[in-house]
CSV table of C-alpha atoms in Angstrom, one decimal:
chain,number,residue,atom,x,y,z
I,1,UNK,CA,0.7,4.2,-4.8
I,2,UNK,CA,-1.8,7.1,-3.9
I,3,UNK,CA,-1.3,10.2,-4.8
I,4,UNK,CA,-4.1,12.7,-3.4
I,5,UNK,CA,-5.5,10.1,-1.2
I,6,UNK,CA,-8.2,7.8,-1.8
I,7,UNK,CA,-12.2,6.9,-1.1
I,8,UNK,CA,-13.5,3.4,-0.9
I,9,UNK,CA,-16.3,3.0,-3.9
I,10,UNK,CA,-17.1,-0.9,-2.2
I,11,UNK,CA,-15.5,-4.1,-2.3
I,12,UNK,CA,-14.7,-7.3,-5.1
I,13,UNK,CA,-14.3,-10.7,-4.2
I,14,UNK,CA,-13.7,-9.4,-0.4
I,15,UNK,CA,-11.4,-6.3,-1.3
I,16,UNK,CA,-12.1,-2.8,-0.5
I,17,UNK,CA,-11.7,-1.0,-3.6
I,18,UNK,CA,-10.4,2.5,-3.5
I,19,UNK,CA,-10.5,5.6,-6.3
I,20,UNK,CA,-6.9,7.8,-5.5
I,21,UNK,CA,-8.3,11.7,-6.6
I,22,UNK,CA,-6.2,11.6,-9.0
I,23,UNK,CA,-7.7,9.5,-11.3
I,24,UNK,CA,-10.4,11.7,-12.2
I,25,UNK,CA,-7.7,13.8,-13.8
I,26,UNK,CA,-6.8,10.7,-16.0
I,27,UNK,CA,-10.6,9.6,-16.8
I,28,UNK,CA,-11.2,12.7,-18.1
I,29,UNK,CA,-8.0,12.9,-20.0
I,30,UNK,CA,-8.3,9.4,-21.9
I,31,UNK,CA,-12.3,9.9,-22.4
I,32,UNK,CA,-10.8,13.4,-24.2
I,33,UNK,CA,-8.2,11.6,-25.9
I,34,UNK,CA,-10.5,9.0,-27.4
I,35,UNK,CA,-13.3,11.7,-28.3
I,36,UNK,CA,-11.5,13.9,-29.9
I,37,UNK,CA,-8.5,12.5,-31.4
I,38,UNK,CA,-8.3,8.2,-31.6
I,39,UNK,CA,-11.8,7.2,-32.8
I,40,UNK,CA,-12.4,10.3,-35.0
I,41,UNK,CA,-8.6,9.3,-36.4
I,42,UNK,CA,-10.1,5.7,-37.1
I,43,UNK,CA,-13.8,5.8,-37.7
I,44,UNK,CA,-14.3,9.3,-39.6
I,45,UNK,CA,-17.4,11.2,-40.5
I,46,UNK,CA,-19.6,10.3,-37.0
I,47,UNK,CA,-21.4,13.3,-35.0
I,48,UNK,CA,-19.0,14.7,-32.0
I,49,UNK,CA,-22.0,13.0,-29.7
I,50,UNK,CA,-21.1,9.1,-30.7
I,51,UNK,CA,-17.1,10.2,-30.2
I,52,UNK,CA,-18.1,11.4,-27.0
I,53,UNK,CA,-20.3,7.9,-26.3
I,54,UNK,CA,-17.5,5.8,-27.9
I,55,UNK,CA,-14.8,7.9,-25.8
I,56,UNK,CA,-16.7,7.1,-22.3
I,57,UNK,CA,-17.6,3.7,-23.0
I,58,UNK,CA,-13.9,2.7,-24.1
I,59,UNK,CA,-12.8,4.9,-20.9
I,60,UNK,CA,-14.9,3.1,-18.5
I,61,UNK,CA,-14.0,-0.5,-19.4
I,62,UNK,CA,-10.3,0.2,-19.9
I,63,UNK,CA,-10.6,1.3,-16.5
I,64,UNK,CA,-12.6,-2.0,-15.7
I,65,UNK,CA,-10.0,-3.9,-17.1
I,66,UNK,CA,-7.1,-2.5,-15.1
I,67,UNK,CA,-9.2,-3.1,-11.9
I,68,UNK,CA,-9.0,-6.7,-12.9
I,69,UNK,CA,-5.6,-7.1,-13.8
I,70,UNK,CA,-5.2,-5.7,-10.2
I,71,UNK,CA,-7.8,-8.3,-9.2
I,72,UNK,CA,-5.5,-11.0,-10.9
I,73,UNK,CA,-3.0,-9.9,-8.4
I,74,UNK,CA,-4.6,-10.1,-5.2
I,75,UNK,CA,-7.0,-13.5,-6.0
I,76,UNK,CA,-3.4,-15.0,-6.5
I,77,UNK,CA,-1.7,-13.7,-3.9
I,78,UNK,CA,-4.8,-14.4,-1.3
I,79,UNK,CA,-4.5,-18.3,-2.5
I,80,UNK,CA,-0.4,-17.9,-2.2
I,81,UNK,CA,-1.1,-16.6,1.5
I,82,UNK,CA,-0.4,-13.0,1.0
I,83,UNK,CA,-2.8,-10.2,2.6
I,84,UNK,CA,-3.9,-8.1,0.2
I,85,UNK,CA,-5.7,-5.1,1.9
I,86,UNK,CA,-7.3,-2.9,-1.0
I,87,UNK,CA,-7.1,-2.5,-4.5
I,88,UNK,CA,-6.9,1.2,-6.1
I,89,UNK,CA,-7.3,2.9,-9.2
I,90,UNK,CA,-5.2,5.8,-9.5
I,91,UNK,CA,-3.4,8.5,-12.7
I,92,UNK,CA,-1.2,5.5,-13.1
I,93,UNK,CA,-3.4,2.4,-13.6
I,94,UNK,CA,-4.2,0.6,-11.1
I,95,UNK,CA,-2.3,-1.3,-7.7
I,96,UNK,CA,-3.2,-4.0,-5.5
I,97,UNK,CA,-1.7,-2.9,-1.8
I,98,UNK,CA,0.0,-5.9,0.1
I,99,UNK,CA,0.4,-6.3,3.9
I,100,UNK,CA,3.4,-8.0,3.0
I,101,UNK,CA,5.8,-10.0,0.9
I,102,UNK,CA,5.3,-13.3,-0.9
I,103,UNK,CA,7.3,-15.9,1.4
I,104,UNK,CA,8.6,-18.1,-1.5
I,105,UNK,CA,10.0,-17.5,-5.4
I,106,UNK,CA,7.2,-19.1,-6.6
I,107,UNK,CA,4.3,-17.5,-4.7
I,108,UNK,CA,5.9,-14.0,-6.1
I,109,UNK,CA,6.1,-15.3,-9.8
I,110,UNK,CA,2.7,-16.6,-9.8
I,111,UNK,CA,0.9,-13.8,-8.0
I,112,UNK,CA,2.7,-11.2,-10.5
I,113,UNK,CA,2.0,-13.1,-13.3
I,114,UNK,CA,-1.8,-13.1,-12.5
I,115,UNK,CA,-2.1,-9.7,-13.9
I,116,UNK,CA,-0.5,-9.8,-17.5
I,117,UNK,CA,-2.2,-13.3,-18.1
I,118,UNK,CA,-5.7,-11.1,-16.9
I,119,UNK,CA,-4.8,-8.6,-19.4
I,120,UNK,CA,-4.3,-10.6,-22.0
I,121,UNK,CA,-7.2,-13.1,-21.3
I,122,UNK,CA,-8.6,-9.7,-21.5
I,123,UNK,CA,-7.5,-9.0,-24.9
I,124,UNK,CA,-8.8,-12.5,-26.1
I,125,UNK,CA,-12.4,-11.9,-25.0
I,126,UNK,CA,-12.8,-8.2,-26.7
I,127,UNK,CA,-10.8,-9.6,-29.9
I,128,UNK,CA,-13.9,-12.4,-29.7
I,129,UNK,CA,-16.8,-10.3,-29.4
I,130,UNK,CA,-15.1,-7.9,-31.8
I,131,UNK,CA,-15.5,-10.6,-34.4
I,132,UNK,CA,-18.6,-11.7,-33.1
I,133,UNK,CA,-19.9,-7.9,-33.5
I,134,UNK,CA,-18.3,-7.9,-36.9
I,135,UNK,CA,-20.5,-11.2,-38.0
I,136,UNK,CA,-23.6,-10.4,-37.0
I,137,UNK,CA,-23.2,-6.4,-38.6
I,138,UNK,CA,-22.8,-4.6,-35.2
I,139,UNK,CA,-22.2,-0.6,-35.8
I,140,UNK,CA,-19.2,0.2,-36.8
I,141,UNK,CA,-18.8,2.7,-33.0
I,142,UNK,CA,-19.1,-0.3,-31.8
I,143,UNK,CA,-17.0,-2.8,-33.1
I,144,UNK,CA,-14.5,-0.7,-33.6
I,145,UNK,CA,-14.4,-0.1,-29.4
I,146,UNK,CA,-14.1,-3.5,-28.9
I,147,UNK,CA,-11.2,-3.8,-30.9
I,148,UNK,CA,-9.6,-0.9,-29.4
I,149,UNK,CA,-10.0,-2.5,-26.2
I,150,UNK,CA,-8.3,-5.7,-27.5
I,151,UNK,CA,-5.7,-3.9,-28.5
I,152,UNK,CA,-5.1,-1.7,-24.9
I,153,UNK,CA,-5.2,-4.5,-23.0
I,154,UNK,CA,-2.6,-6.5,-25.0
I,155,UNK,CA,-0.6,-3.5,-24.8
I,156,UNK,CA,-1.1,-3.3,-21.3
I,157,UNK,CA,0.0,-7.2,-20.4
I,158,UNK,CA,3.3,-6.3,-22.3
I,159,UNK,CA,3.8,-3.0,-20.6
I,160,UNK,CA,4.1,-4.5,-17.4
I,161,UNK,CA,6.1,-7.2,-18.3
I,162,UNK,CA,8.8,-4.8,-18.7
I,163,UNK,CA,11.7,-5.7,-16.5
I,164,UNK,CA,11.8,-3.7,-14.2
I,165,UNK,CA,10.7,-3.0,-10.8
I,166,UNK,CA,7.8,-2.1,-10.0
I,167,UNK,CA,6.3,-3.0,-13.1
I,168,UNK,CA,5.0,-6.9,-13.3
I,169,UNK,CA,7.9,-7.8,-15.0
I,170,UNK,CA,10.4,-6.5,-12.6
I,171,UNK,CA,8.7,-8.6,-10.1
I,172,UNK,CA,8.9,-11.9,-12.2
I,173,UNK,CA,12.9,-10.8,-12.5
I,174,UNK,CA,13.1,-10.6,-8.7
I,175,UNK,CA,11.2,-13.6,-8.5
I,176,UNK,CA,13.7,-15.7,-10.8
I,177,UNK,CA,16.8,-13.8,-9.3
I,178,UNK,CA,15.5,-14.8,-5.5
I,179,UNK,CA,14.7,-18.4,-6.3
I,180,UNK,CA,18.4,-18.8,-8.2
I,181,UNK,CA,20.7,-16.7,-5.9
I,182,UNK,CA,18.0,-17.4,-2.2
I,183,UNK,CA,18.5,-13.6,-1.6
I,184,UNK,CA,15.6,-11.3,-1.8
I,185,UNK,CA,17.8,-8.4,-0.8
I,186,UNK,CA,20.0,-8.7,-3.9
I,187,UNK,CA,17.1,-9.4,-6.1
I,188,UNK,CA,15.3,-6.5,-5.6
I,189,UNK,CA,18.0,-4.2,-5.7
I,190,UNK,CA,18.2,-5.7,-9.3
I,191,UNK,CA,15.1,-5.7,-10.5
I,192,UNK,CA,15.3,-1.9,-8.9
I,193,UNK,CA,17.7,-0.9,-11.1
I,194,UNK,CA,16.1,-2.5,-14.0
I,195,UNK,CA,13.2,-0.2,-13.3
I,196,UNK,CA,15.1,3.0,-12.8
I,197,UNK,CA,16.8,2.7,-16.3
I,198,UNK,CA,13.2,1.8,-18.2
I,199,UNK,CA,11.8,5.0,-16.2
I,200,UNK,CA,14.7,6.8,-17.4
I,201,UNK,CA,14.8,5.8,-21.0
I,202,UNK,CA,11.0,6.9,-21.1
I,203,UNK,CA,11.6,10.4,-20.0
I,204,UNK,CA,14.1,10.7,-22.1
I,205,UNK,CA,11.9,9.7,-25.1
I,206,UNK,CA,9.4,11.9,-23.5
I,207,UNK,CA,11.6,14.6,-24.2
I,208,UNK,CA,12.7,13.8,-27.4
I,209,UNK,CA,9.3,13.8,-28.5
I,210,UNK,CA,8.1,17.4,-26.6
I,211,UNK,CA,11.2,18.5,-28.8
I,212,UNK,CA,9.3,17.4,-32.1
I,213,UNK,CA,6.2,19.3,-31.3
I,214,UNK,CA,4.6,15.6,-30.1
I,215,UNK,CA,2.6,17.1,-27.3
I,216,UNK,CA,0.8,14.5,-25.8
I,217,UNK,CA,2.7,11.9,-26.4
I,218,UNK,CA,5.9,13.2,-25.2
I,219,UNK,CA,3.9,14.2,-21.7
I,220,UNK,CA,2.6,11.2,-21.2
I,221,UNK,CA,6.0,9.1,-21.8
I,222,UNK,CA,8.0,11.8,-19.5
I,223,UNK,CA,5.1,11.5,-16.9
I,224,UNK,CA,5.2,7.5,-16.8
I,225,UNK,CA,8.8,7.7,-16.8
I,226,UNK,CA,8.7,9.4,-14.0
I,227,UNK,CA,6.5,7.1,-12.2
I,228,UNK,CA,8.2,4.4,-13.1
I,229,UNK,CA,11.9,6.1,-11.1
I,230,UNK,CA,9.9,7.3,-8.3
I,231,UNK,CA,8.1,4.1,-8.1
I,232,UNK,CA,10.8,1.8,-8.4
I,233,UNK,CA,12.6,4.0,-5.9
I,234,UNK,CA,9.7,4.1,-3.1
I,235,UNK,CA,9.4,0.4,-3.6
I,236,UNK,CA,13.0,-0.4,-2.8
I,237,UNK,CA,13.1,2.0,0.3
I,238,UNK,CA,10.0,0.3,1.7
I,239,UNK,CA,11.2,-3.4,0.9
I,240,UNK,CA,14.8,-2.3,3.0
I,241,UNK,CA,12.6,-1.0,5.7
I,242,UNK,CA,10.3,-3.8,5.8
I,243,UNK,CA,13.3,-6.5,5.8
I,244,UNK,CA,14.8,-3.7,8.6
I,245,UNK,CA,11.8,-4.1,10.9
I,246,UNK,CA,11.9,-8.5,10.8
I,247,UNK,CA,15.2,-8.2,12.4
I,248,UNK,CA,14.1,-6.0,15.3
I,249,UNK,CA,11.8,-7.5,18.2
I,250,UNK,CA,9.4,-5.7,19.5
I,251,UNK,CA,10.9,-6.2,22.8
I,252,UNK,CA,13.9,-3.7,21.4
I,253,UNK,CA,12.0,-0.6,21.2
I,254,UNK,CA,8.8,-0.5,23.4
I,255,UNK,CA,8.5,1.6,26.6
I,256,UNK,CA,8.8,-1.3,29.2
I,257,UNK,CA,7.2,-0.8,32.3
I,258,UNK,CA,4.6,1.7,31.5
I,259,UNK,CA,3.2,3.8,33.7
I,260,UNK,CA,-0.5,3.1,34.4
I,261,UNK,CA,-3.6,5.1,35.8
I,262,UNK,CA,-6.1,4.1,38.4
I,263,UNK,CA,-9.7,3.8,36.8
I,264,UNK,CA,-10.9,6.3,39.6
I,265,UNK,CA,-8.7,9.0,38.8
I,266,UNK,CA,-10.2,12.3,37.3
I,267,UNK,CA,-9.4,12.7,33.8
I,268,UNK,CA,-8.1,16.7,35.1
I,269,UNK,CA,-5.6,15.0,37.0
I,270,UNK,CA,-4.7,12.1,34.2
I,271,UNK,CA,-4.0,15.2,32.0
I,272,UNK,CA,-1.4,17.1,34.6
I,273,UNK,CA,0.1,14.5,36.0
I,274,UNK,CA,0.4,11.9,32.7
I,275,UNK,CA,-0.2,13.3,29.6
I,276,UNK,CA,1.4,16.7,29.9
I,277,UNK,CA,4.4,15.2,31.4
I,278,UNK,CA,5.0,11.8,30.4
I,279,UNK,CA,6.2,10.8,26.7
I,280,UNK,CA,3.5,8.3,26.2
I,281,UNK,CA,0.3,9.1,24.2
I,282,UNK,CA,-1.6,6.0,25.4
I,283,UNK,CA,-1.6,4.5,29.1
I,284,UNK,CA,-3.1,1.3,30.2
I,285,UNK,CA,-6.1,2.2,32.8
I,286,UNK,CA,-6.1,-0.4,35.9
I,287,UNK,CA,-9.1,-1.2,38.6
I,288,UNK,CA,-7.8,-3.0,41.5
I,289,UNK,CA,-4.1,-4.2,40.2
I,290,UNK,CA,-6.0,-5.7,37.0
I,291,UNK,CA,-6.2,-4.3,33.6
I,292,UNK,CA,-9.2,-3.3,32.0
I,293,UNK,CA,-8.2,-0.8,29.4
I,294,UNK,CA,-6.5,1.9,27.4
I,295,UNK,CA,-6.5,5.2,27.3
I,296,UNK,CA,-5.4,7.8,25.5
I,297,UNK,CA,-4.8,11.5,24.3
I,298,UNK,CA,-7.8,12.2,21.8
I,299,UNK,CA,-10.1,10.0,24.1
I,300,UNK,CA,-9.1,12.6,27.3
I,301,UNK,CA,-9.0,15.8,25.0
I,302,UNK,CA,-13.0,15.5,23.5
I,303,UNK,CA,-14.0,15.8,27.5
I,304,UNK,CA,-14.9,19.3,27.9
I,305,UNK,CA,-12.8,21.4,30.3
I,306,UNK,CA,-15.6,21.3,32.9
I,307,UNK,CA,-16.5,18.5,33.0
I,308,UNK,CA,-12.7,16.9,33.6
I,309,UNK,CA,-12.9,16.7,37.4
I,310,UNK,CA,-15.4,15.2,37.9
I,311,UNK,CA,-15.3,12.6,35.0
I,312,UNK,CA,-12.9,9.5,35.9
I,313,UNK,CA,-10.5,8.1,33.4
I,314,UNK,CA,-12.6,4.3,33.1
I,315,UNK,CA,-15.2,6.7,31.4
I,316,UNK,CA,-13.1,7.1,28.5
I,317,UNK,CA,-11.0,4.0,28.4
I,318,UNK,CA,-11.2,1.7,25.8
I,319,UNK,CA,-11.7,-1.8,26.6
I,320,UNK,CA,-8.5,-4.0,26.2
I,321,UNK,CA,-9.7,-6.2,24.1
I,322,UNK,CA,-10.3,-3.5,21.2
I,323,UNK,CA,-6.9,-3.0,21.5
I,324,UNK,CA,-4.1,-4.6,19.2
I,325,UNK,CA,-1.6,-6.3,21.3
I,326,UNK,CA,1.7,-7.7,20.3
I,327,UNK,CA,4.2,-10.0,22.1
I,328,UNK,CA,8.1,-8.9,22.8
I,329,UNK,CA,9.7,-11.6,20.7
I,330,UNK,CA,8.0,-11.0,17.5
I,331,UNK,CA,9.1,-9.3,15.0
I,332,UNK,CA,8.4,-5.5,14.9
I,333,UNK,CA,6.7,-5.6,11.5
I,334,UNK,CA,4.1,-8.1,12.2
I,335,UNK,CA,3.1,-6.2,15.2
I,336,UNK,CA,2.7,-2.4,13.3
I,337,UNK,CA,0.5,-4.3,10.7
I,338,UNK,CA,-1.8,-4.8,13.5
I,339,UNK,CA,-1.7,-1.2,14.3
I,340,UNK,CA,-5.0,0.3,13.7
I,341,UNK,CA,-6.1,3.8,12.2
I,342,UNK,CA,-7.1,6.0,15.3
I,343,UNK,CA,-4.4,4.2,18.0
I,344,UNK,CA,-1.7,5.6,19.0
I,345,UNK,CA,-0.5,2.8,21.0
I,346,UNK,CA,-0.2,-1.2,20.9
I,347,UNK,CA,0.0,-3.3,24.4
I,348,UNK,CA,2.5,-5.3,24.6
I,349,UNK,CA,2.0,-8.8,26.3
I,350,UNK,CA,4.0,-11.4,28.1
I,351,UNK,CA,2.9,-14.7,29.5
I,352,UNK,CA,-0.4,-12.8,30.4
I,353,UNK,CA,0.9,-9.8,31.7
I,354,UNK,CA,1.1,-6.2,30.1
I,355,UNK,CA,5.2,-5.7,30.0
I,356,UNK,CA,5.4,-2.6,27.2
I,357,UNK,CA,3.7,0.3,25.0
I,358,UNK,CA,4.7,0.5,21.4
I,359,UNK,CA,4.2,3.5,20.0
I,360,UNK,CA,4.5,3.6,16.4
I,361,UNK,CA,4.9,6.9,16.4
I,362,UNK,CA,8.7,6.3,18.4
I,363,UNK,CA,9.7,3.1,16.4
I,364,UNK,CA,11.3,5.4,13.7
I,365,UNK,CA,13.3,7.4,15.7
I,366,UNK,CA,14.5,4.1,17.8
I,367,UNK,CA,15.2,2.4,14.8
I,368,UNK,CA,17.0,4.9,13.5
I,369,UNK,CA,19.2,4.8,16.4
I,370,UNK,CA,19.8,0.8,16.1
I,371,UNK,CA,20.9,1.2,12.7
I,372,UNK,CA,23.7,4.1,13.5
I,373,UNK,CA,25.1,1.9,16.6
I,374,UNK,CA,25.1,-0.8,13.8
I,375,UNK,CA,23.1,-3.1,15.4
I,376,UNK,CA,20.8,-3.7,11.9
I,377,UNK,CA,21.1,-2.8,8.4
I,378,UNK,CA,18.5,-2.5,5.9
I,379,UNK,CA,20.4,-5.1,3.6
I,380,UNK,CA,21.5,-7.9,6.2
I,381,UNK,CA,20.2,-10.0,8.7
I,382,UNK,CA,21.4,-9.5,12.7
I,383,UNK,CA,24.5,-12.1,12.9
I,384,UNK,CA,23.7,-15.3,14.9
I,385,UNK,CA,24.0,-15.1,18.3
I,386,UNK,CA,23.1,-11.1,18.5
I,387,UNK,CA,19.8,-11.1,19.0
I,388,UNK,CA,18.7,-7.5,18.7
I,389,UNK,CA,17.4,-6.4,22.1
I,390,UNK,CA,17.0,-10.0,23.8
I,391,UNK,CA,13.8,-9.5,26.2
I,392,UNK,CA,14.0,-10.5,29.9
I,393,UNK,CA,10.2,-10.5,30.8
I,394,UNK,CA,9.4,-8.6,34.5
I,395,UNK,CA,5.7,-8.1,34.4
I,396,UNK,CA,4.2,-5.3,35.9
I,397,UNK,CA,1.1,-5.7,35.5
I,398,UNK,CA,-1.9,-8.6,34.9
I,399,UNK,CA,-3.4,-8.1,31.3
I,400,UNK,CA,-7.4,-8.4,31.4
């Protein structure tokens, strides 16, 4: 769950993985923390330098740690057949992004339970070479990071096994309350609840202990607690509009019959007579009654003003190929999570021919509308026989 937004530091096992700006602010608050107050508390009378040394090496493979209890997650859910597009380490922890949800109970339960059982395998391997250190008369900085690392990740396996949504363990609850009730709908709006009282129950011992002159402590408790509302909150309203968008076609809420532009014609002309007074952001280019293209707003605007009439449109037209396409009868979910950064506009194809624009840009507002004419509902399916916008194909023009 970004907070500042995010840059890509490379990719694990195939996944991109991301550092939210906001993490600094944590690293350097737990590398303080465990400088200046946790290993000087536990292993007195060392020079401020080896706190510091201690403090950074504990930091940096805590950190390590909650990467792989994120990695847990997505090796799991990639075997169980759900997308996993990034990984990302933010003032939080750590959270593996999904495309979308597990299909069954059991591909939820095991995917969540990846992480916890990471942490804890965790915990087993620095409690090891802990004693291992310990037997062969380490230094004392040293095993006594080890076992502090033991000891985080343990407590971070049975954090998250809190339940309550969003946490790990909220998930395994929805996952048990899905597979014994068949309604994911219900299930998360429990484990939702679940989460929202833990989240609240931690502020309020966040303030309890801000009242007792327990600074830090009381912060970070309030701050989680926080999270944890907000979190459980932001999860449930994109789980409702996710479960929205499978009811809805695609055919529902595109632009059918789009307007197209001749290859030949000056991108001056595209400008006046499309961009500036059509509602469409993207246009499919034709050459001779045949597709060959797309193009859109940014690709017309970075043409300088002189050179406009005498430039034609197929100059700056993107080949239709590059360009995510989606067909009317599916649902309107899988086709945005084709949508690509940078286009504004998805083709929409039938039997070979271009019928439609999507603009995800529009689908809010059109959604919006279906729900108050109460044609869909965030927590039920369309009733049989409605089909939501049924699509009665009249192709305009041949796709490329």
């Amino acid at each position: 769950m970004p907070l500042f937004g995010s840059f890509r530091i490379g990719r694990w096992f195939g996944f991109p993985i991301r550092i939210d700006y906001s993490w600094f602010l944590v690293a350097a608050l737990v590398i303080w923390t465990f400088s200046t107050r946790e290993f000087p508390r536990v292993l007195p009378f060392y020079p401020a330098s080896t706190y510091l040394a201690m403090g950074t090496a504990a930091a940096i493979l805590f950190f390590l740690s909650v990467l792989l209890h994120e990695l847990g997650h997505a090796l799991v859910g990639r075997m169980r057949g759900v997308t996993v597009e990034s990984i990302t380490l933010f003032i939080f922890g750590g959270i593996a992004q999904a495309r979308d949800e597990a299909r069954r109970p059991l591909d939820e339960f095991l995917l969540t339970a990846a992480g916890p059982l990471a942490s804890l395998a965790l915990a087993g391997l620095f409690l090891g070479a802990r004693i291992a250190a310990e037997a062969v008369a380490a230094p004392p900085p040293v095993v006594t990071v080890l076992g502090f690392l033991a000891l985080l990740n343990f407590i971070l396996a049975i954090f998250n096994m809190i339940p309550g949504f969003p946490l790990d363990g909220g998930r395994i609850f929805r996952s048990i309350v899905w597979a014994a009730t068949g309604d994911l709908v219900r299930a998360t709006r429990w484990a939702t609840r679940g989460g929202r009282l833990f989240g609240a129950a931690l502020i309020v011992l966040g303030v309890f202990n801000l009242s007792r002159g327990q600074m830090i402590s009381g912060l970070w408790a309030a701050l989680i607690g926080w999270f944890v509302v907000n979190a459980a909150t932001s999860s449930l309203h994109h789980f409702e509009l996710r479960h929205l968008l499978r009811q809805i076609p695609v055919g529902a809420v595109m632009d059918p019959r789009p307007r197209t532009i001749e290859a030949s014609l000056p991108v001056d002309r595209a400008i006046s007579e499309y961009f500036l007074r059509g509602n469409q952001e993207a246009y499919p280019v034709e050459r001779d009654g045949g597709l060959i293209g797309i193009v859109d707003m940014r690709a017309v605007s970075e043409i300088s003003v002189s050179l406009r009439p005498g430039t034609p449109v197929s100059a700056v037209t993107r080949p239709a190929d590059e360009f995510p396409a989606a067909s009317p009868d599916e649902a309107l979910v899988e086709a945005l999570s084709r949508a690509q950064a940078g286009v504004s506009s998805l083709l929409v194809t039938h039997n070979g021919y271009v019928v439609g624009v999507l603009d995800p840009r529009e689908v809010a507002v059109r959604v919006r509308r279906m729900q108050r004419l109460g044609l869909v509902s965030p927590g039920g399916a369309a009733a049989p026989g409605d089909q939501v916008g049924t699509y009665v194909p009249s192709p305009p023009a041949k796709s490329a």
